[in-house]
Tab-separated table of C-alpha atoms in Angstrom:
chain	number	residue	atom	x	y	z
A	1	UNK	CA	24.574	-52.091	19.115
A	2	UNK	CA	27.352	-51.823	21.689
A	3	UNK	CA	28.166	-55.547	21.412
A	4	UNK	CA	28.236	-55.279	17.608
A	5	UNK	CA	30.685	-52.367	17.719
A	6	UNK	CA	32.769	-54.186	20.365
A	7	UNK	CA	33.144	-57.108	17.979
A	8	UNK	CA	34.243	-54.794	15.145
A	9	UNK	CA	36.745	-52.648	17.012
A	10	UNK	CA	37.638	-54.660	20.128
A	11	UNK	CA	39.303	-57.691	18.568
A	12	UNK	CA	42.755	-56.289	17.751
A	13	UNK	CA	43.995	-55.253	21.197
A	14	UNK	CA	43.527	-58.738	22.819
A	15	UNK	CA	45.182	-60.311	19.788
A	16	UNK	CA	48.229	-58.054	20.041
A	17	UNK	CA	48.503	-58.795	23.751
A	18	UNK	CA	48.464	-62.526	22.986
A	19	UNK	CA	51.300	-61.912	20.548
A	20	UNK	CA	53.252	-60.435	23.479
A	21	UNK	CA	53.076	-56.789	22.387
A	22	UNK	CA	53.456	-54.285	25.183
A	23	UNK	CA	50.358	-52.575	26.559
A	24	UNK	CA	51.275	-49.163	25.191
A	25	UNK	CA	52.330	-50.403	21.748
A	26	UNK	CA	49.259	-52.649	21.496
A	27	UNK	CA	47.002	-49.716	22.430
A	28	UNK	CA	48.484	-47.369	19.818
A	29	UNK	CA	48.551	-49.985	17.034
A	30	UNK	CA	44.971	-50.955	17.876
A	31	UNK	CA	43.970	-47.277	17.881
A	32	UNK	CA	45.568	-46.621	14.483
A	33	UNK	CA	44.028	-49.681	12.848
A	34	UNK	CA	40.613	-48.965	14.381
A	35	UNK	CA	40.673	-45.338	13.154
A	36	UNK	CA	41.470	-46.544	9.621
A	37	UNK	CA	38.762	-49.184	9.914
A	38	UNK	CA	36.288	-46.593	11.239
A	39	UNK	CA	37.013	-44.188	8.373
A	40	UNK	CA	36.577	-46.923	5.771
A	41	UNK	CA	33.350	-48.180	7.336
A	42	UNK	CA	31.938	-44.647	7.721
A	43	UNK	CA	32.767	-43.848	4.104
A	44	UNK	CA	31.213	-47.126	2.938
A	45	UNK	CA	28.058	-46.407	4.971
A	46	UNK	CA	27.913	-42.914	3.472
A	47	UNK	CA	28.260	-44.216	-0.099
A	48	UNK	CA	25.639	-46.933	0.414
A	49	UNK	CA	23.072	-44.718	2.102
A	50	UNK	CA	23.682	-41.843	-0.293
A	51	UNK	CA	23.077	-44.178	-3.231
A	52	UNK	CA	19.975	-45.682	-1.631
A	53	UNK	CA	18.435	-42.427	-0.369
A	54	UNK	CA	19.168	-40.323	-3.432
A	55	UNK	CA	18.038	-43.047	-5.837
A	56	UNK	CA	14.865	-43.866	-3.897
A	57	UNK	CA	13.943	-40.220	-3.449
A	58	UNK	CA	14.531	-39.496	-7.140
A	59	UNK	CA	12.354	-42.483	-8.142
A	60	UNK	CA	9.585	-41.437	-5.746
A	61	UNK	CA	9.749	-37.849	-7.027
A	62	UNK	CA	9.265	-39.026	-10.615
A	63	UNK	CA	6.281	-41.227	-9.807
A	64	UNK	CA	4.343	-38.946	-7.481
A	65	UNK	CA	2.198	-36.049	-8.670
A	66	UNK	CA	3.176	-33.686	-5.880
A	67	UNK	CA	6.018	-31.240	-6.473
A	68	UNK	CA	7.256	-31.295	-2.881
A	69	UNK	CA	9.473	-34.384	-3.217
A	70	UNK	CA	11.071	-32.851	-6.317
A	71	UNK	CA	12.020	-29.862	-4.196
A	72	UNK	CA	13.526	-32.192	-1.558
A	73	UNK	CA	15.728	-33.629	-4.295
A	74	UNK	CA	16.649	-30.150	-5.545
A	75	UNK	CA	17.612	-29.000	-2.037
A	76	UNK	CA	19.760	-32.151	-1.508
A	77	UNK	CA	17.922	-33.330	1.585
A	78	UNK	CA	18.817	-36.983	0.928
A	79	UNK	CA	22.514	-36.081	0.592
A	80	UNK	CA	22.543	-34.366	3.997
A	81	UNK	CA	20.764	-37.321	5.628
A	82	UNK	CA	23.343	-39.630	4.049
A	83	UNK	CA	26.053	-37.540	5.737
A	84	UNK	CA	24.321	-37.823	9.117
A	85	UNK	CA	24.098	-41.631	9.265
A	86	UNK	CA	27.876	-42.368	9.168
A	87	UNK	CA	28.525	-39.680	11.786
A	88	UNK	CA	25.990	-41.285	14.078
A	89	UNK	CA	27.943	-44.489	13.564
A	90	UNK	CA	31.194	-42.648	14.395
A	91	UNK	CA	29.605	-41.074	17.491
A	92	UNK	CA	28.644	-44.510	18.817
A	93	UNK	CA	32.033	-46.028	17.926
A	94	UNK	CA	34.244	-43.372	19.540
A	95	UNK	CA	33.832	-44.596	23.172
A	96	UNK	CA	34.907	-48.113	22.124
A	97	UNK	CA	37.847	-47.084	19.923
A	98	UNK	CA	39.181	-44.550	22.429
A	99	UNK	CA	38.393	-46.581	25.525
A	100	UNK	CA	42.022	-46.422	26.637
A	101	UNK	CA	42.390	-42.732	25.720
A	102	UNK	CA	39.870	-40.976	27.918
A	103	UNK	CA	40.952	-37.406	27.155
A	104	UNK	CA	40.896	-38.019	23.405
A	105	UNK	CA	37.537	-39.729	23.715
A	106	UNK	CA	36.016	-36.672	25.412
A	107	UNK	CA	37.448	-34.186	22.884
A	108	UNK	CA	36.707	-36.246	19.779
A	109	UNK	CA	33.258	-37.245	21.033
A	110	UNK	CA	32.346	-33.590	21.617
A	111	UNK	CA	33.540	-32.547	18.152
A	112	UNK	CA	31.513	-35.303	16.489
A	113	UNK	CA	28.486	-34.375	18.618
A	114	UNK	CA	28.747	-30.717	17.580
A	115	UNK	CA	28.983	-31.683	13.913
A	116	UNK	CA	25.910	-33.917	14.258
A	117	UNK	CA	23.934	-31.021	15.772
A	118	UNK	CA	24.987	-28.673	12.932
A	119	UNK	CA	24.241	-31.323	10.301
A	120	UNK	CA	20.806	-31.956	11.843
A	121	UNK	CA	20.049	-28.231	11.620
A	122	UNK	CA	21.245	-28.280	8.022
A	123	UNK	CA	18.830	-31.114	7.207
A	124	UNK	CA	15.956	-29.240	8.848
A	125	UNK	CA	16.953	-26.110	6.888
A	126	UNK	CA	16.873	-28.113	3.650
A	127	UNK	CA	13.370	-29.411	4.456
A	128	UNK	CA	12.172	-25.901	5.381
A	129	UNK	CA	13.573	-24.503	2.122
A	130	UNK	CA	11.623	-27.184	0.252
A	131	UNK	CA	8.464	-26.252	2.160
A	132	UNK	CA	9.100	-22.570	1.341
A	133	UNK	CA	9.526	-23.262	-2.382
A	134	UNK	CA	6.463	-25.524	-2.381
A	135	UNK	CA	4.241	-22.939	-0.692
A	136	UNK	CA	5.436	-20.191	-3.039
A	137	UNK	CA	4.115	-22.251	-5.953
A	138	UNK	CA	0.676	-22.402	-4.326
A	139	UNK	CA	-1.601	-19.580	-5.415
A	140	UNK	CA	-3.032	-18.892	-1.956
A	141	UNK	CA	0.465	-18.594	-0.422
A	142	UNK	CA	2.278	-16.920	-3.330
A	143	UNK	CA	1.794	-13.415	-1.897
A	144	UNK	CA	2.604	-14.329	1.729
A	145	UNK	CA	5.998	-13.535	3.357
A	146	UNK	CA	7.014	-17.203	3.595
A	147	UNK	CA	10.717	-16.274	3.781
A	148	UNK	CA	10.107	-14.365	7.014
A	149	UNK	CA	8.400	-17.327	8.667
A	150	UNK	CA	11.162	-19.729	7.605
A	151	UNK	CA	13.846	-17.363	8.877
A	152	UNK	CA	12.079	-17.000	12.240
A	153	UNK	CA	11.874	-20.790	12.612
A	154	UNK	CA	15.565	-21.137	11.685
A	155	UNK	CA	16.581	-18.468	14.219
A	156	UNK	CA	14.722	-20.373	16.940
A	157	UNK	CA	16.297	-23.674	15.850
A	158	UNK	CA	19.797	-22.182	15.649
A	159	UNK	CA	19.314	-20.659	19.115
A	160	UNK	CA	18.313	-24.059	20.462
A	161	UNK	CA	21.186	-25.694	18.546
A	162	UNK	CA	23.660	-23.187	19.985
A	163	UNK	CA	22.504	-24.082	23.498
A	164	UNK	CA	22.973	-27.780	22.720
A	165	UNK	CA	26.479	-27.126	21.307
A	166	UNK	CA	27.455	-25.099	24.392
A	167	UNK	CA	26.139	-27.878	26.602
A	168	UNK	CA	28.020	-30.464	24.503
A	169	UNK	CA	31.344	-28.637	24.657
A	170	UNK	CA	31.346	-27.192	28.176
A	171	UNK	CA	28.937	-29.590	29.959
A	172	UNK	CA	26.842	-26.629	31.102
A	173	UNK	CA	23.196	-27.326	31.941
A	174	UNK	CA	20.380	-25.518	30.159
A	175	UNK	CA	19.413	-23.503	33.267
A	176	UNK	CA	22.863	-21.963	33.481
A	177	UNK	CA	22.825	-21.217	29.749
A	178	UNK	CA	19.449	-19.483	29.985
A	179	UNK	CA	20.594	-17.517	33.026
A	180	UNK	CA	23.714	-16.379	31.189
A	181	UNK	CA	21.677	-15.407	28.136
A	182	UNK	CA	19.345	-13.402	30.366
A	183	UNK	CA	22.300	-11.561	31.875
A	184	UNK	CA	23.630	-10.582	28.463
A	185	UNK	CA	20.184	-9.987	26.924
A	186	UNK	CA	20.891	-6.255	26.571
A	187	UNK	CA	23.953	-7.021	24.451
A	188	UNK	CA	21.984	-9.565	22.427
A	189	UNK	CA	19.219	-7.029	21.794
A	190	UNK	CA	21.785	-4.469	20.666
A	191	UNK	CA	23.531	-6.897	18.332
A	192	UNK	CA	20.321	-8.330	16.877
A	193	UNK	CA	18.351	-5.063	16.895
A	194	UNK	CA	17.535	-5.137	13.178
A	195	UNK	CA	16.641	-8.823	13.315
A	196	UNK	CA	14.277	-8.312	16.268
A	197	UNK	CA	12.680	-5.257	14.658
A	198	UNK	CA	12.394	-7.143	11.391
A	199	UNK	CA	10.752	-10.093	13.144
A	200	UNK	CA	8.182	-7.875	14.874
A	201	UNK	CA	7.556	-5.979	11.629
A	202	UNK	CA	7.151	-9.195	9.625
A	203	UNK	CA	4.540	-10.469	12.075
A	204	UNK	CA	2.619	-7.167	11.995
A	205	UNK	CA	2.872	-6.872	8.207
A	206	UNK	CA	1.519	-10.384	7.833
A	207	UNK	CA	-1.245	-10.125	10.449
A	208	UNK	CA	-2.433	-6.714	9.184
A	209	UNK	CA	-2.029	-7.733	5.540
A	210	UNK	CA	-0.136	-4.508	4.847
A	211	UNK	CA	2.076	-5.796	2.029
A	212	UNK	CA	2.053	-8.923	-0.109
A	213	UNK	CA	4.480	-10.204	-2.692
A	214	UNK	CA	3.394	-8.752	-6.028
A	215	UNK	CA	1.941	-5.548	-4.527
A	216	UNK	CA	2.784	-2.261	-6.195
A	217	UNK	CA	4.047	0.095	-3.490
A	218	UNK	CA	5.453	3.625	-3.483
A	219	UNK	CA	7.905	4.537	-0.716
A	220	UNK	CA	9.276	8.032	-1.295
A	221	UNK	CA	11.759	7.875	1.584
A	222	UNK	CA	13.669	5.042	-0.093
A	223	UNK	CA	12.893	5.994	-3.689
A	224	UNK	CA	10.882	2.802	-4.208
A	225	UNK	CA	8.139	2.684	-6.839
A	226	UNK	CA	7.407	-0.791	-8.139
A	227	UNK	CA	6.395	-4.367	-7.322
A	228	UNK	CA	7.346	-6.227	-4.138
A	229	UNK	CA	9.365	-9.311	-5.146
A	230	UNK	CA	10.552	-10.560	-1.758
A	231	UNK	CA	9.668	-10.144	1.924
A	232	UNK	CA	12.072	-11.600	4.456
A	233	UNK	CA	12.953	-11.041	8.082
A	234	UNK	CA	15.204	-8.020	7.563
A	235	UNK	CA	14.297	-6.470	4.221
A	236	UNK	CA	11.637	-6.009	1.585
A	237	UNK	CA	12.847	-5.986	-2.017
A	238	UNK	CA	11.031	-3.839	-4.559
A	239	UNK	CA	11.625	-4.070	-8.304
A	240	UNK	CA	11.106	-0.541	-9.559
A	241	UNK	CA	9.541	0.201	-12.920
A	242	UNK	CA	12.961	1.190	-14.292
A	243	UNK	CA	14.114	-2.387	-13.460
A	244	UNK	CA	16.287	-1.266	-10.549
A	245	UNK	CA	15.862	-2.921	-7.149
A	246	UNK	CA	15.296	-1.044	-3.890
A	247	UNK	CA	15.853	-2.736	-0.526
A	248	UNK	CA	13.711	-1.443	2.343
A	249	UNK	CA	14.118	-2.433	6.031
A	250	UNK	CA	11.048	-4.439	7.004
A	251	UNK	CA	10.451	-2.424	10.159
A	252	UNK	CA	10.183	0.759	8.036
A	253	UNK	CA	6.850	-0.542	6.749
A	254	UNK	CA	5.324	-0.029	10.196
A	255	UNK	CA	7.346	3.009	11.308
A	256	UNK	CA	7.042	5.131	8.134
A	257	UNK	CA	4.303	5.982	5.667
A	258	UNK	CA	4.145	4.306	2.268
A	259	UNK	CA	1.500	3.828	-0.415
A	260	UNK	CA	0.155	0.416	-1.434
A	261	UNK	CA	-1.713	0.404	-4.748
A	262	UNK	CA	-3.278	-3.044	-4.250
A	263	UNK	CA	-6.703	-1.608	-3.386
A	264	UNK	CA	-6.738	0.360	-6.617
A	265	UNK	CA	-5.668	-2.649	-8.711
A	266	UNK	CA	-8.337	-4.828	-7.075
A	267	UNK	CA	-11.070	-2.192	-7.489
A	268	UNK	CA	-13.283	-1.551	-10.486
A	269	UNK	CA	-11.372	1.500	-11.668
A	270	UNK	CA	-8.241	3.620	-11.448
A	271	UNK	CA	-8.669	7.280	-10.650
A	272	UNK	CA	-8.066	10.002	-13.220
A	273	UNK	CA	-7.528	13.315	-11.437
A	274	UNK	CA	-5.960	15.979	-13.627
A	275	UNK	CA	-6.761	19.574	-14.495
A	276	UNK	CA	-6.097	22.142	-17.170
A	277	UNK	CA	-5.887	25.911	-16.661
A	278	UNK	CA	-8.369	28.118	-18.542
A	279	UNK	CA	-7.606	31.795	-19.040
A	280	UNK	CA	-10.021	33.805	-16.877
A	281	UNK	CA	-10.305	36.536	-19.586
A	282	UNK	CA	-11.648	34.015	-22.114
A	283	UNK	CA	-14.727	33.168	-19.975
A	284	UNK	CA	-17.854	35.099	-20.995
A	285	UNK	CA	-21.632	34.964	-21.616
A	286	UNK	CA	-22.886	33.453	-24.887
A	287	UNK	CA	-25.162	35.230	-27.326
A	288	UNK	CA	-28.188	33.718	-29.058
A	289	UNK	CA	-26.273	33.423	-32.301
A	290	UNK	CA	-23.389	31.635	-30.608
A	291	UNK	CA	-25.763	29.228	-28.881
A	292	UNK	CA	-27.412	28.462	-32.220
A	293	UNK	CA	-24.008	27.732	-33.694
A	294	UNK	CA	-23.044	25.484	-30.764
A	295	UNK	CA	-26.190	23.389	-31.178
A	296	UNK	CA	-24.321	21.701	-33.996
A	297	UNK	CA	-22.198	19.989	-31.278
A	298	UNK	CA	-24.251	16.804	-30.951
A	299	UNK	CA	-23.379	15.867	-27.351
A	300	UNK	CA	-24.852	19.091	-25.934
A	301	UNK	CA	-27.459	19.986	-28.580
A	302	UNK	CA	-30.434	18.747	-26.519
A	303	UNK	CA	-28.966	20.249	-23.354
A	304	UNK	CA	-28.734	23.696	-24.998
A	305	UNK	CA	-32.358	23.495	-26.159
A	306	UNK	CA	-33.651	22.449	-22.728
A	307	UNK	CA	-31.472	24.900	-20.874
A	308	UNK	CA	-32.399	27.785	-23.212
A	309	UNK	CA	-36.114	27.164	-22.702
A	310	UNK	CA	-35.683	27.252	-18.897
A	311	UNK	CA	-33.608	30.450	-19.046
A	312	UNK	CA	-35.975	32.260	-21.411
A	313	UNK	CA	-38.930	31.263	-19.238
A	314	UNK	CA	-37.238	32.569	-16.103
A	315	UNK	CA	-36.183	35.856	-17.763
A	316	UNK	CA	-39.684	36.353	-19.179
A	317	UNK	CA	-41.451	35.745	-15.840
A	318	UNK	CA	-39.234	38.212	-13.999
A	319	UNK	CA	-39.155	40.664	-16.949
A	320	UNK	CA	-35.371	40.694	-17.131
A	321	UNK	CA	-33.781	43.464	-19.199
A	322	UNK	CA	-31.639	41.552	-21.658
A	323	UNK	CA	-30.110	44.632	-23.244
A	324	UNK	CA	-27.204	43.777	-20.938
A	325	UNK	CA	-26.004	40.157	-20.979
A	326	UNK	CA	-25.248	40.243	-17.268
A	327	UNK	CA	-28.932	40.600	-16.364
A	328	UNK	CA	-30.972	37.530	-15.540
A	329	UNK	CA	-29.883	34.019	-16.260
A	330	UNK	CA	-27.413	33.188	-19.028
A	331	UNK	CA	-25.189	30.455	-20.334
A	332	UNK	CA	-21.408	30.878	-20.339
A	333	UNK	CA	-18.912	29.272	-22.660
A	334	UNK	CA	-17.086	27.840	-19.654
A	335	UNK	CA	-20.228	26.287	-18.144
A	336	UNK	CA	-21.242	24.860	-21.512
A	337	UNK	CA	-17.755	23.464	-21.965
A	338	UNK	CA	-17.955	21.743	-18.560
A	339	UNK	CA	-21.238	20.170	-19.587
A	340	UNK	CA	-19.720	19.033	-22.872
A	341	UNK	CA	-16.777	17.377	-21.081
A	342	UNK	CA	-19.170	15.605	-18.679
A	343	UNK	CA	-21.232	14.269	-21.607
A	344	UNK	CA	-18.063	13.231	-23.398
A	345	UNK	CA	-16.832	11.266	-20.356
A	346	UNK	CA	-20.228	9.608	-19.936
A	347	UNK	CA	-19.978	8.338	-23.503
A	348	UNK	CA	-16.292	7.407	-23.414
A	349	UNK	CA	-15.946	3.563	-23.424
A	350	UNK	CA	-12.836	3.470	-21.198
A	351	UNK	CA	-14.527	5.206	-18.244
A	352	UNK	CA	-16.304	3.267	-15.471
A	353	UNK	CA	-19.785	4.842	-15.292
A	354	UNK	CA	-20.556	3.123	-11.973
A	355	UNK	CA	-17.955	5.200	-10.118
A	356	UNK	CA	-17.596	8.956	-9.537
A	357	UNK	CA	-17.529	10.965	-12.743
A	358	UNK	CA	-17.428	14.747	-12.822
A	359	UNK	CA	-15.855	17.771	-14.412
A	360	UNK	CA	-15.412	20.464	-11.802
A	361	UNK	CA	-14.081	23.975	-11.402
A	362	UNK	CA	-11.423	24.497	-8.727
A	363	UNK	CA	-10.297	27.559	-6.806
A	364	UNK	CA	-9.061	30.252	-9.252
A	365	UNK	CA	-5.299	30.759	-9.331
A	366	UNK	CA	-2.932	33.398	-10.668
A	367	UNK	CA	-2.473	31.236	-13.761
A	368	UNK	CA	-6.172	30.808	-14.515
A	369	UNK	CA	-9.227	28.738	-13.624
A	370	UNK	CA	-8.423	25.029	-13.040
A	371	UNK	CA	-10.862	22.690	-14.764
A	372	UNK	CA	-10.438	19.257	-13.204
A	373	UNK	CA	-11.475	15.886	-14.537
A	374	UNK	CA	-12.315	13.413	-11.767
A	375	UNK	CA	-13.231	9.948	-13.052
A	376	UNK	CA	-12.134	6.306	-13.022
A	377	UNK	CA	-10.805	4.257	-15.920
A	378	UNK	CA	-12.039	0.700	-16.381
A	379	UNK	CA	-8.523	-0.614	-17.016
A	380	UNK	CA	-6.072	-0.262	-14.114
A	381	UNK	CA	-2.991	-1.455	-16.022
A	382	UNK	CA	-0.337	1.244	-16.340
A	383	UNK	CA	-0.062	1.356	-20.138
A	384	UNK	CA	-3.801	1.253	-20.797
A	385	UNK	CA	-4.518	3.769	-18.016
A	386	UNK	CA	-2.030	6.273	-19.443
A	387	UNK	CA	-3.468	5.780	-22.930
A	388	UNK	CA	-7.040	6.403	-21.735
A	389	UNK	CA	-6.055	9.529	-19.812
A	390	UNK	CA	-3.997	10.926	-22.694
A	391	UNK	CA	-6.798	10.207	-25.188
A	392	UNK	CA	-9.328	12.073	-23.021
A	393	UNK	CA	-7.137	15.137	-22.571
A	394	UNK	CA	-6.167	15.176	-26.238
A	395	UNK	CA	-9.848	15.578	-27.034
A	396	UNK	CA	-10.438	18.137	-24.264
A	397	UNK	CA	-7.605	20.405	-25.384
A	398	UNK	CA	-8.630	20.110	-29.023
A	399	UNK	CA	-12.231	21.016	-28.061
A	400	UNK	CA	-11.390	24.240	-26.195
A	401	UNK	CA	-11.312	26.565	-29.275
A	402	UNK	CA	-14.880	25.502	-30.226
A	403	UNK	CA	-16.086	27.211	-27.038
A	404	UNK	CA	-13.953	30.304	-27.582
A	405	UNK	CA	-11.859	29.487	-24.515
A	406	UNK	CA	-8.092	29.600	-24.097
A	407	UNK	CA	-5.585	27.483	-22.181
A	408	UNK	CA	-3.225	29.419	-19.934
A	409	UNK	CA	0.349	29.523	-21.224
A	410	UNK	CA	3.222	31.680	-20.007
A	411	UNK	CA	3.718	34.430	-22.566
A	412	UNK	CA	6.813	36.510	-23.272
A	413	UNK	CA	5.362	39.367	-21.215
A	414	UNK	CA	4.720	37.050	-18.275
A	415	UNK	CA	8.301	35.865	-18.379
A	416	UNK	CA	9.528	39.464	-18.246
A	417	UNK	CA	7.318	40.241	-15.264
A	418	UNK	CA	8.180	36.980	-13.448
A	419	UNK	CA	11.689	36.056	-14.576
């Protein structure tokens, strides 16, 4: 290689000396002509290799079934490689062209070397971007924080590249560079605090499977409520349900509390947990006539018959005085209503019967008696879930008057007492 370059660039100076040009003039004319020749050759090499590499890669991408080579074309990997080849040629030619100009040779050689290092990192970055895009298209990697891994690799490579550039420019050995970096490590940690925290958080998030791309998360501190669309080294991007985007520092995922709804979406049901307030004054015992009337409600007709037989048997055995309704065992409109709601939920097609299903009474409040529905819908999707829940409570609220119950509402008098 050296002999080949000597033949290309070393012929002019001896010729000029034979023509009786002075040493200085011959050196400068030879230098000028060689620089022009070098630029033309480097440009020609770039054009040729760019044409060959880009054309070949495009042809291969069309013929192969894999999508990876298409991504290499999209990320212009061949173009960057085509840039590298002529600069390698320049790097090898500089010592020959500038043989008589030692200071220029050192400076120019270092500049070309630095550019080659940066261009090499750029090629690696292009390949890594192609790998990232390829993995994102794979179903098993689509929810993984690939961006974080790529950024970590690039930080390591850029750190190594920076050491090589420092060595190239200042001729400092790697041991001295590492010692210097150790001495200023406190400053480095301060400057790259967020990056270091983000790196640690990304590793923990990935290893503990805390968040994946596509997860629905709720993070009250940052006002985030939506789907994760990107996880990188420094931030997590969440597309909220109002189509706004919230950016969350990655390390906040391990330092603060947030809610991930993935478990609910992957389960067999989404929880319905809502209550209505029943006026305490509307709760009472039911008479025989009222029970007879309520037997017309088909869902609880058999229950009333069975329950009435048990109650009458108990009251008869213990000779209960039924002249007062409070004596002995009785059915209340509230208890019967709870049973009706339970039967209704058991027959409702949108409820998962394999999971918890109950209608329960909560601690009484100043506004009334809370009657809570605790069940799970079969469909976890937001629209369908809201429809199921609304449909159930529409029926519940419409059913209340049939049991002579009332829903608590703030009246005019209540507003006057509690303005």
